[in-house]
Coordinates of C-alpha atoms in Angstrom, one line a residue:
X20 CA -5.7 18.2 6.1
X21 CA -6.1 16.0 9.6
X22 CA -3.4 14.0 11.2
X23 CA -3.6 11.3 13.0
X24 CA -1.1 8.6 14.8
X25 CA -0.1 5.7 12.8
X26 CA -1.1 3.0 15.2
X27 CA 1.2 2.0 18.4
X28 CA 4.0 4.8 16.8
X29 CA 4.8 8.3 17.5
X30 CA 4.2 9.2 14.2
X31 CA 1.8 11.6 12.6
X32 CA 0.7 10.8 9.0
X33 CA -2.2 12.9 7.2
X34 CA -5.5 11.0 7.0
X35 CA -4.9 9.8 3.6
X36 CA -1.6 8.6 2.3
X37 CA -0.2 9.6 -1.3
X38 CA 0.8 6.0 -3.3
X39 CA 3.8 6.0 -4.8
X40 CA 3.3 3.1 -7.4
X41 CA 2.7 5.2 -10.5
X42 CA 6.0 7.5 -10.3
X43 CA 8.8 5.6 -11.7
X44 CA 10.2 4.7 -15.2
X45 CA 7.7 3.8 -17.4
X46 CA 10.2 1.9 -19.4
X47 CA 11.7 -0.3 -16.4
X48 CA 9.3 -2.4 -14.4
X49 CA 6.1 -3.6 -14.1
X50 CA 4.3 -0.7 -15.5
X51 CA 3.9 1.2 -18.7
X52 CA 1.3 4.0 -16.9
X53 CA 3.8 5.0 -14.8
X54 CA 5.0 8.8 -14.5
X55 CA 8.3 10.4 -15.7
X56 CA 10.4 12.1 -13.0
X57 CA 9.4 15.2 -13.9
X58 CA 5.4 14.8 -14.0
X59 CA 5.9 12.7 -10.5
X60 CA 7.9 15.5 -8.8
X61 CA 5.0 17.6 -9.6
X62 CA 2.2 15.7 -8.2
X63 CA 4.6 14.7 -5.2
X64 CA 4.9 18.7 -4.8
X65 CA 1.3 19.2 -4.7
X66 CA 0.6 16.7 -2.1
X67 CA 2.7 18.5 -0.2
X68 CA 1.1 21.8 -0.7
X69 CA -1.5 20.3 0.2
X70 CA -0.9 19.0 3.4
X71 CA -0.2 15.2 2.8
X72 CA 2.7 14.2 4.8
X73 CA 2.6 10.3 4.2
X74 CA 4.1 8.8 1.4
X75 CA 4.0 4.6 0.6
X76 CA 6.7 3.3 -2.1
X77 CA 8.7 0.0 -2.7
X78 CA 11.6 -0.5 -4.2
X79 CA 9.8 -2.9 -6.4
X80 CA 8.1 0.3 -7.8
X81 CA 9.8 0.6 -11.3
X82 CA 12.6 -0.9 -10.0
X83 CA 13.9 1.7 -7.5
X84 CA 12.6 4.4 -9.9
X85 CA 9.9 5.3 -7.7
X86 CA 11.8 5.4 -4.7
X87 CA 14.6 8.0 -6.3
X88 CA 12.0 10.5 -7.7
X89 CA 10.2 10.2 -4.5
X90 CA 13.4 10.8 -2.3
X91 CA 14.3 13.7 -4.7
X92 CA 11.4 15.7 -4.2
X93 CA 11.4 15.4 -0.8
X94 CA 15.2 16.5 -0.2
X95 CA 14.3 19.4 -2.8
X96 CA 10.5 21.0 -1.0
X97 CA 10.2 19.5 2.4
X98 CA 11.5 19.3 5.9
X99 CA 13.0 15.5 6.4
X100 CA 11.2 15.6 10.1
X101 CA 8.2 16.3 8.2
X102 CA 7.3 13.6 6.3
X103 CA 6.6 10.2 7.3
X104 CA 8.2 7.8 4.0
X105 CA 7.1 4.4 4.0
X106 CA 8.9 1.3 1.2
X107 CA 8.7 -1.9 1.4
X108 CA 11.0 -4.8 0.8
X109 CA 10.5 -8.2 -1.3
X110 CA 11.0 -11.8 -0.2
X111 CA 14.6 -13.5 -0.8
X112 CA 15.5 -14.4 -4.4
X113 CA 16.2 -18.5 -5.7
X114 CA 19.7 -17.2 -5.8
X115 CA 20.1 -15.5 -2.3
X116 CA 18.3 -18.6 -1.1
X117 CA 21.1 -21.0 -3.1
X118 CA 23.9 -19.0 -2.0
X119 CA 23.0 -19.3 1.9
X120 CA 22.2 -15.1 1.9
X121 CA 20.3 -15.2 5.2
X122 CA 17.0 -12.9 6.3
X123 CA 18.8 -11.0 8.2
X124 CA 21.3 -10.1 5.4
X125 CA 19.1 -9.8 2.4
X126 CA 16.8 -7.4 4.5
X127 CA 19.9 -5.0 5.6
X128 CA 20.8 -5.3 1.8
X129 CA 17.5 -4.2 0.3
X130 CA 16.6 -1.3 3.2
X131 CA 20.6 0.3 2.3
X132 CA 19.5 -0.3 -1.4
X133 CA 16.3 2.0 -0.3
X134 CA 17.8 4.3 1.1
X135 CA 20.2 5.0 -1.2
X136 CA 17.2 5.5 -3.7
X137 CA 15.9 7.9 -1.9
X138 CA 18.9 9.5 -0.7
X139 CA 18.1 9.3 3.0
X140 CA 19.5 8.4 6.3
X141 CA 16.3 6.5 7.7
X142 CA 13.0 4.7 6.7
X143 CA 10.0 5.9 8.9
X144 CA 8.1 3.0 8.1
X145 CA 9.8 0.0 6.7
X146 CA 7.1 -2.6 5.2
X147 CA 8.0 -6.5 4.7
X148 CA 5.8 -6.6 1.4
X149 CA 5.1 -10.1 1.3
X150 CA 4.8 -13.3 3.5
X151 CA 7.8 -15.2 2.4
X152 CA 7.5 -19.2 3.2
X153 CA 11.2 -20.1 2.7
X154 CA 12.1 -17.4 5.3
X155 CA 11.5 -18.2 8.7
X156 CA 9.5 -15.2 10.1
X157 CA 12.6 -15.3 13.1
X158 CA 14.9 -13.9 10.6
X159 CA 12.6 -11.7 9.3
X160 CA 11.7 -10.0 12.9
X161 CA 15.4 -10.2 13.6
X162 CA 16.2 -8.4 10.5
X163 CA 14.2 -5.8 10.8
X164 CA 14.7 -5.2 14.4
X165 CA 18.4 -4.9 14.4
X166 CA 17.6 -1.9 11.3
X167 CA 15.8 -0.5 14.1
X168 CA 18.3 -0.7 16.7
X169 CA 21.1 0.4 14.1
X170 CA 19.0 3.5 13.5
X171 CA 17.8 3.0 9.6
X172 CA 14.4 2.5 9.8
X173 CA 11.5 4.0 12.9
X174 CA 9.2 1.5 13.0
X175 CA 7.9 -1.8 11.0
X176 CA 4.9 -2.7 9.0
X177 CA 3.6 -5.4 7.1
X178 CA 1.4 -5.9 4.0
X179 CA -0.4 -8.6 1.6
X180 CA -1.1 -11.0 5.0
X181 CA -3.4 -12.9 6.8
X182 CA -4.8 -11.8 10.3
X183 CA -3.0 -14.8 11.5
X184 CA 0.2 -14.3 10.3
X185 CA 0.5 -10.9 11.9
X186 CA -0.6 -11.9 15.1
X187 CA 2.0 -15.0 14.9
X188 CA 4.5 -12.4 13.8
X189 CA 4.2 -9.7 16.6
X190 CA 3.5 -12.8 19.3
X191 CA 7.3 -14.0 18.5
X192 CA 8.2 -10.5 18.0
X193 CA 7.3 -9.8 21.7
X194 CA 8.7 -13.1 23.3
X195 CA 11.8 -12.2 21.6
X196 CA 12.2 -8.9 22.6
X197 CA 12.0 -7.7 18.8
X198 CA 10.0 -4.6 17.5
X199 CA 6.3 -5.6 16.7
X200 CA 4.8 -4.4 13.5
X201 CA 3.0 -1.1 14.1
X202 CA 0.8 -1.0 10.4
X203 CA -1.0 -3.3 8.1
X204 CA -1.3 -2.7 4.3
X205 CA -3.8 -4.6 2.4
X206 CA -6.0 -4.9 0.0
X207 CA -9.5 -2.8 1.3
X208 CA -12.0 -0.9 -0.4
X209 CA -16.0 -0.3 -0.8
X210 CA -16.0 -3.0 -3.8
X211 CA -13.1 -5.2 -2.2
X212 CA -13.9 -5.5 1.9
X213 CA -12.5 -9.1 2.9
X214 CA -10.3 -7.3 5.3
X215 CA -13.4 -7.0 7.4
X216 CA -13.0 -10.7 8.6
X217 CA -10.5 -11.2 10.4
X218 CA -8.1 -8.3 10.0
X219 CA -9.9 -5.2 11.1
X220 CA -10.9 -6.6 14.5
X221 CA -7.3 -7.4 14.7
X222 CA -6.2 -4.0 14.8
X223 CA -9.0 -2.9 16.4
X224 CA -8.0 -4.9 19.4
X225 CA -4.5 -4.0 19.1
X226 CA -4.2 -0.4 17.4
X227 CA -2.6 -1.7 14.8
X228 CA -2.8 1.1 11.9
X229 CA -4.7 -0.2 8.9
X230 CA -3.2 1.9 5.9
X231 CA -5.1 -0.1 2.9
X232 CA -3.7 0.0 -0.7
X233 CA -6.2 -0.2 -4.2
X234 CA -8.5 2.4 -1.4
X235 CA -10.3 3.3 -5.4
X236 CA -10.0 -0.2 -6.5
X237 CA -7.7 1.2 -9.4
X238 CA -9.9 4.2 -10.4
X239 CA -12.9 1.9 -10.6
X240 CA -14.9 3.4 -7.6
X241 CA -13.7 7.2 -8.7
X242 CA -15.1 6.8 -12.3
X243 CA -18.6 5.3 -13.9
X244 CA -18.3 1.7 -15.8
X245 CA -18.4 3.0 -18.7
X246 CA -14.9 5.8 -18.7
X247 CA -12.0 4.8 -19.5
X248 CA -8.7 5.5 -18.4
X249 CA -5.0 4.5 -19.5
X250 CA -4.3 2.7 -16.2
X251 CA -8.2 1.0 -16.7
X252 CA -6.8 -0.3 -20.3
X253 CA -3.4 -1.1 -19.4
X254 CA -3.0 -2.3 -16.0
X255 CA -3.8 -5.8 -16.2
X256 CA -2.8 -6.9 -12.4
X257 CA -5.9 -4.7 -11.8
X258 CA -7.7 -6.5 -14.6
X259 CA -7.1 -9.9 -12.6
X260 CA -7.9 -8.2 -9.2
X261 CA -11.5 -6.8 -10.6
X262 CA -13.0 -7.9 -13.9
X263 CA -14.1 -11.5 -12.8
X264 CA -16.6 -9.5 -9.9
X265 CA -17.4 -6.2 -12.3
X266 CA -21.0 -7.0 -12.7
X267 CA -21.6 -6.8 -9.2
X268 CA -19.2 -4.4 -8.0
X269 CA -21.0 -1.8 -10.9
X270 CA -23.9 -1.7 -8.7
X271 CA -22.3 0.0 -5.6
X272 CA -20.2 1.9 -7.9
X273 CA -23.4 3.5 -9.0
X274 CA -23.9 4.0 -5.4
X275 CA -21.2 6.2 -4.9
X276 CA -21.9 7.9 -8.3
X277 CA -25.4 9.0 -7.0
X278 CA -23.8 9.8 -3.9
X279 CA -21.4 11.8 -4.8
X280 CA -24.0 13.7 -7.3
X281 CA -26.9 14.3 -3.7
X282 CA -23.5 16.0 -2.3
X283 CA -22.3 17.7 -5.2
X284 CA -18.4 15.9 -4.8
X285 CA -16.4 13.5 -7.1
X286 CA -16.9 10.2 -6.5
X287 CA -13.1 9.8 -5.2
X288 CA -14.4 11.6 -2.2
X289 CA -17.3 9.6 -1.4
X290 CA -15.4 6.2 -1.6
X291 CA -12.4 7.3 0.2
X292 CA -14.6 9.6 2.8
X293 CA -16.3 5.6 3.3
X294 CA -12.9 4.0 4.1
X295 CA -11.8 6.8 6.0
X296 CA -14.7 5.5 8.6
X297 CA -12.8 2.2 8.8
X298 CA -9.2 2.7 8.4
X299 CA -6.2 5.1 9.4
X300 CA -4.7 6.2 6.3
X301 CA -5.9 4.8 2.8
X302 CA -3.1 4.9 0.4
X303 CA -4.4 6.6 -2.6
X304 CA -2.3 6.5 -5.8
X305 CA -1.7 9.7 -8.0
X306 CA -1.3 11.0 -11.3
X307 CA -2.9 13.9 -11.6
X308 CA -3.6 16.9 -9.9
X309 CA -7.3 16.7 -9.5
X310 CA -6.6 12.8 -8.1
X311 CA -4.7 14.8 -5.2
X312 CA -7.5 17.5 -4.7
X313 CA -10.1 14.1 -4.3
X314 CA -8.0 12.8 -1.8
X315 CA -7.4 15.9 0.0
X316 CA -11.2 16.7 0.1
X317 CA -12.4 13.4 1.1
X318 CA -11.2 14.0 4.9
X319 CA -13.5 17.1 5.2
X320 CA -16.9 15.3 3.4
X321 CA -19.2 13.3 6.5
X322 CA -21.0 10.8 5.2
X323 CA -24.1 9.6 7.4
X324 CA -25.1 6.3 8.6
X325 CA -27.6 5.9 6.0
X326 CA -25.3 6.8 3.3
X327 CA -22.6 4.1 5.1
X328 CA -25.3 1.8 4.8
X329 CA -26.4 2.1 1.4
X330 CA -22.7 1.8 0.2
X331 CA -22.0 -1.0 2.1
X332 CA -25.7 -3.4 1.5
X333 CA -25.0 -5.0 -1.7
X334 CA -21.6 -6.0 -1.1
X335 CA -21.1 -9.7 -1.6
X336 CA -18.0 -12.2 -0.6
X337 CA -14.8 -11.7 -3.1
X338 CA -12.2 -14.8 -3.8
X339 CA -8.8 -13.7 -2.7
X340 CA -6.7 -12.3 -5.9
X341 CA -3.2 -11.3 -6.6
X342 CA -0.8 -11.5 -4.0
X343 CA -3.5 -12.3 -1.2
X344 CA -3.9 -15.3 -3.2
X345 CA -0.4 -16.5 -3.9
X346 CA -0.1 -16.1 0.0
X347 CA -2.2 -19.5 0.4
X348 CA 0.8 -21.5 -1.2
X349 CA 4.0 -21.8 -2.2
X350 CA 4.7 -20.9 -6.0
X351 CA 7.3 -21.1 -8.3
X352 CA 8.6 -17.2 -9.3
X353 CA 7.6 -17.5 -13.0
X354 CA 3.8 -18.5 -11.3
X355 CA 3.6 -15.3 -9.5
X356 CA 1.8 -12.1 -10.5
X357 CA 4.0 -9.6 -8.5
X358 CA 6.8 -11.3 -10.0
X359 CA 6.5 -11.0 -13.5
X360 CA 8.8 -8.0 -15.2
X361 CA 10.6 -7.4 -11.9
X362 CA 14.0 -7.6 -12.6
X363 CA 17.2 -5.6 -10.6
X364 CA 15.8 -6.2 -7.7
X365 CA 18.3 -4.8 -5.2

């Protein structure tokens, strides 16, 4: 495994990043995929074994389940100074917003909540999921910044935003004396590269660690059309996110099938070795040994520029989906596709 500095921190996360969303209770969130503690310990172990350091939850994971099994295995097989543990937080509920529960309070709330799911005494990374319009960013950057200075969480992050909202964020951040954001975690991969626009120059300019989620597009770029998979049948946020584009999106997949055949690797490898080019850590999700191994190997295959370009010619625009495009407006909750079967949320 390589290591590599997450941004403007002092931390050192392996190349790839193990995602924590399908560990949890499959009977209590948003999931039915999901694995059982036992099975999740096991993959978490072998990431370990394996030299992956990095690990990217939420406590909207299962509801917190992901975040306990998670914080388990690590207190059980590895050194705390080790690891580098990234969650995330979600926006303020209707009734913390009725009952005047600022920010700054609802953010100390949910990271104590987090940390007592994963039975530890500080976040390294600590990720404000979601732009939130009915709290002002202030509170949010105040929030955060006073979990810094009390000792709970390292450093802060951001995912599912615009290139503009995180420069406004780190802009008041610095005026105010507050910690700036040190990560980015959105939606990037070979069949989903809007984050080229706008973002990636971004952090290019300001070493701002891009640690993209959906890095296989939800098994579609590690897999031909035609497999099948229990997460391909039954995850239908990823249905929304990638069947409206699949005729087009099958042609570079075929790409990195005939790739990975010249090389004599898994596809996994090709696509993640391709975002490896662009990004600091992909977070790739887990739930089986071998998806582990294809992360793990895809920091040791070189792709050239000719393979780079042949991945990357036939890719065409993509809408914004899922949360990147809830973030263009206000919704009501019930509206809302990262909403729906979240319940117990702190």
């Amino acid at each position: 495994m390589k290591y590599v500095k997450l941004g403007n921190s002092n931390l050192s996360v392996s190349k790839v990043c193990m995602g924590c969303m399908g560990f949890g209770d499959p009977n209590n969130g948003m999931h039915s995929w999901t694995l059982p503690e036992k099975e999740s310990k096991e993959i978490i172990k072998y990431g370990l074994d394996n030299g992956i350091n990095f690990f990217d939850t939420a406590i909207g994971y299962q509801n917190g389940t992901s975040e306990q099994y998670l914080g388990k295995t690590i207190n059980e097989y590895a050194e705390r100074d080790d690891i580098v543990i990234a969650t995330k937080f979600l926006p303020r509920t209707e009734e913390e917003i009725k009952n005047n529960i600022s920010g700054q309070e609802h953010i100390k709330q949910m990271a104590n909540k987090s940390l007592e799911n994963l039975g530890l005494d500080y976040i390294d990374l600590y990720i404000y999921h979601m732009w939130d319009f009915d709290t002002p960013i202030y509170d949010v950057l105040d929030g955060l910044n006073q979990l810094v200075e009390d000792g709970l969480v390292k450093y802060i992050g951001i995912s599912n935003c615009f290139a503009w909202q995180l420069a406004k964020s780190n802009m008041i951040a610095k005026q105010e004396g507050f910690k700036e954001f040190v990560s980015v975690q959105g939606h990037y991969n070979l069949i989903f590269r809007e984050e080229e626009r706008e973002m990636l120059p971004l952090c290019l300019e300001d070493n701002i660690a891009l640690t993209p989620y959906s890095s296989l597009a939800s098994g579609r770029l590690s897999r031909l059309p035609t497999a099948e998979s229990k997460r391909l049948k039954e995850d239908a946020y990823a249905k929304i996110k990638y069947d409206s584009t699949s005729t087009q999106d099958n042609l570079i997949i075929e790409r990195v099938n005939e790739l990975a055949s010249n090389y004599n690797v898994s596809m996994t490898e090709v696509a993640l070795s391709w975002l490896e080019t662009k990004v600091t850590s992909p977070i790739v999700g887990a739930t089986k040994k071998h998806h582990v191994d294809g992360a793990v190997n895809s920091v040791d295959l070189k792709l050239t520029d000719d393979d780079l370009s042949y991945l990357e010619e036939l890719y065409v625009p993509h809408e914004l989906v899922g949360v990147m495009a809830d973030n263009n407006k206000k919704l009501n909750e019930n509206e809302k596709v990262w909403m729906k079967n979240t319940k117990n949320r702190i």
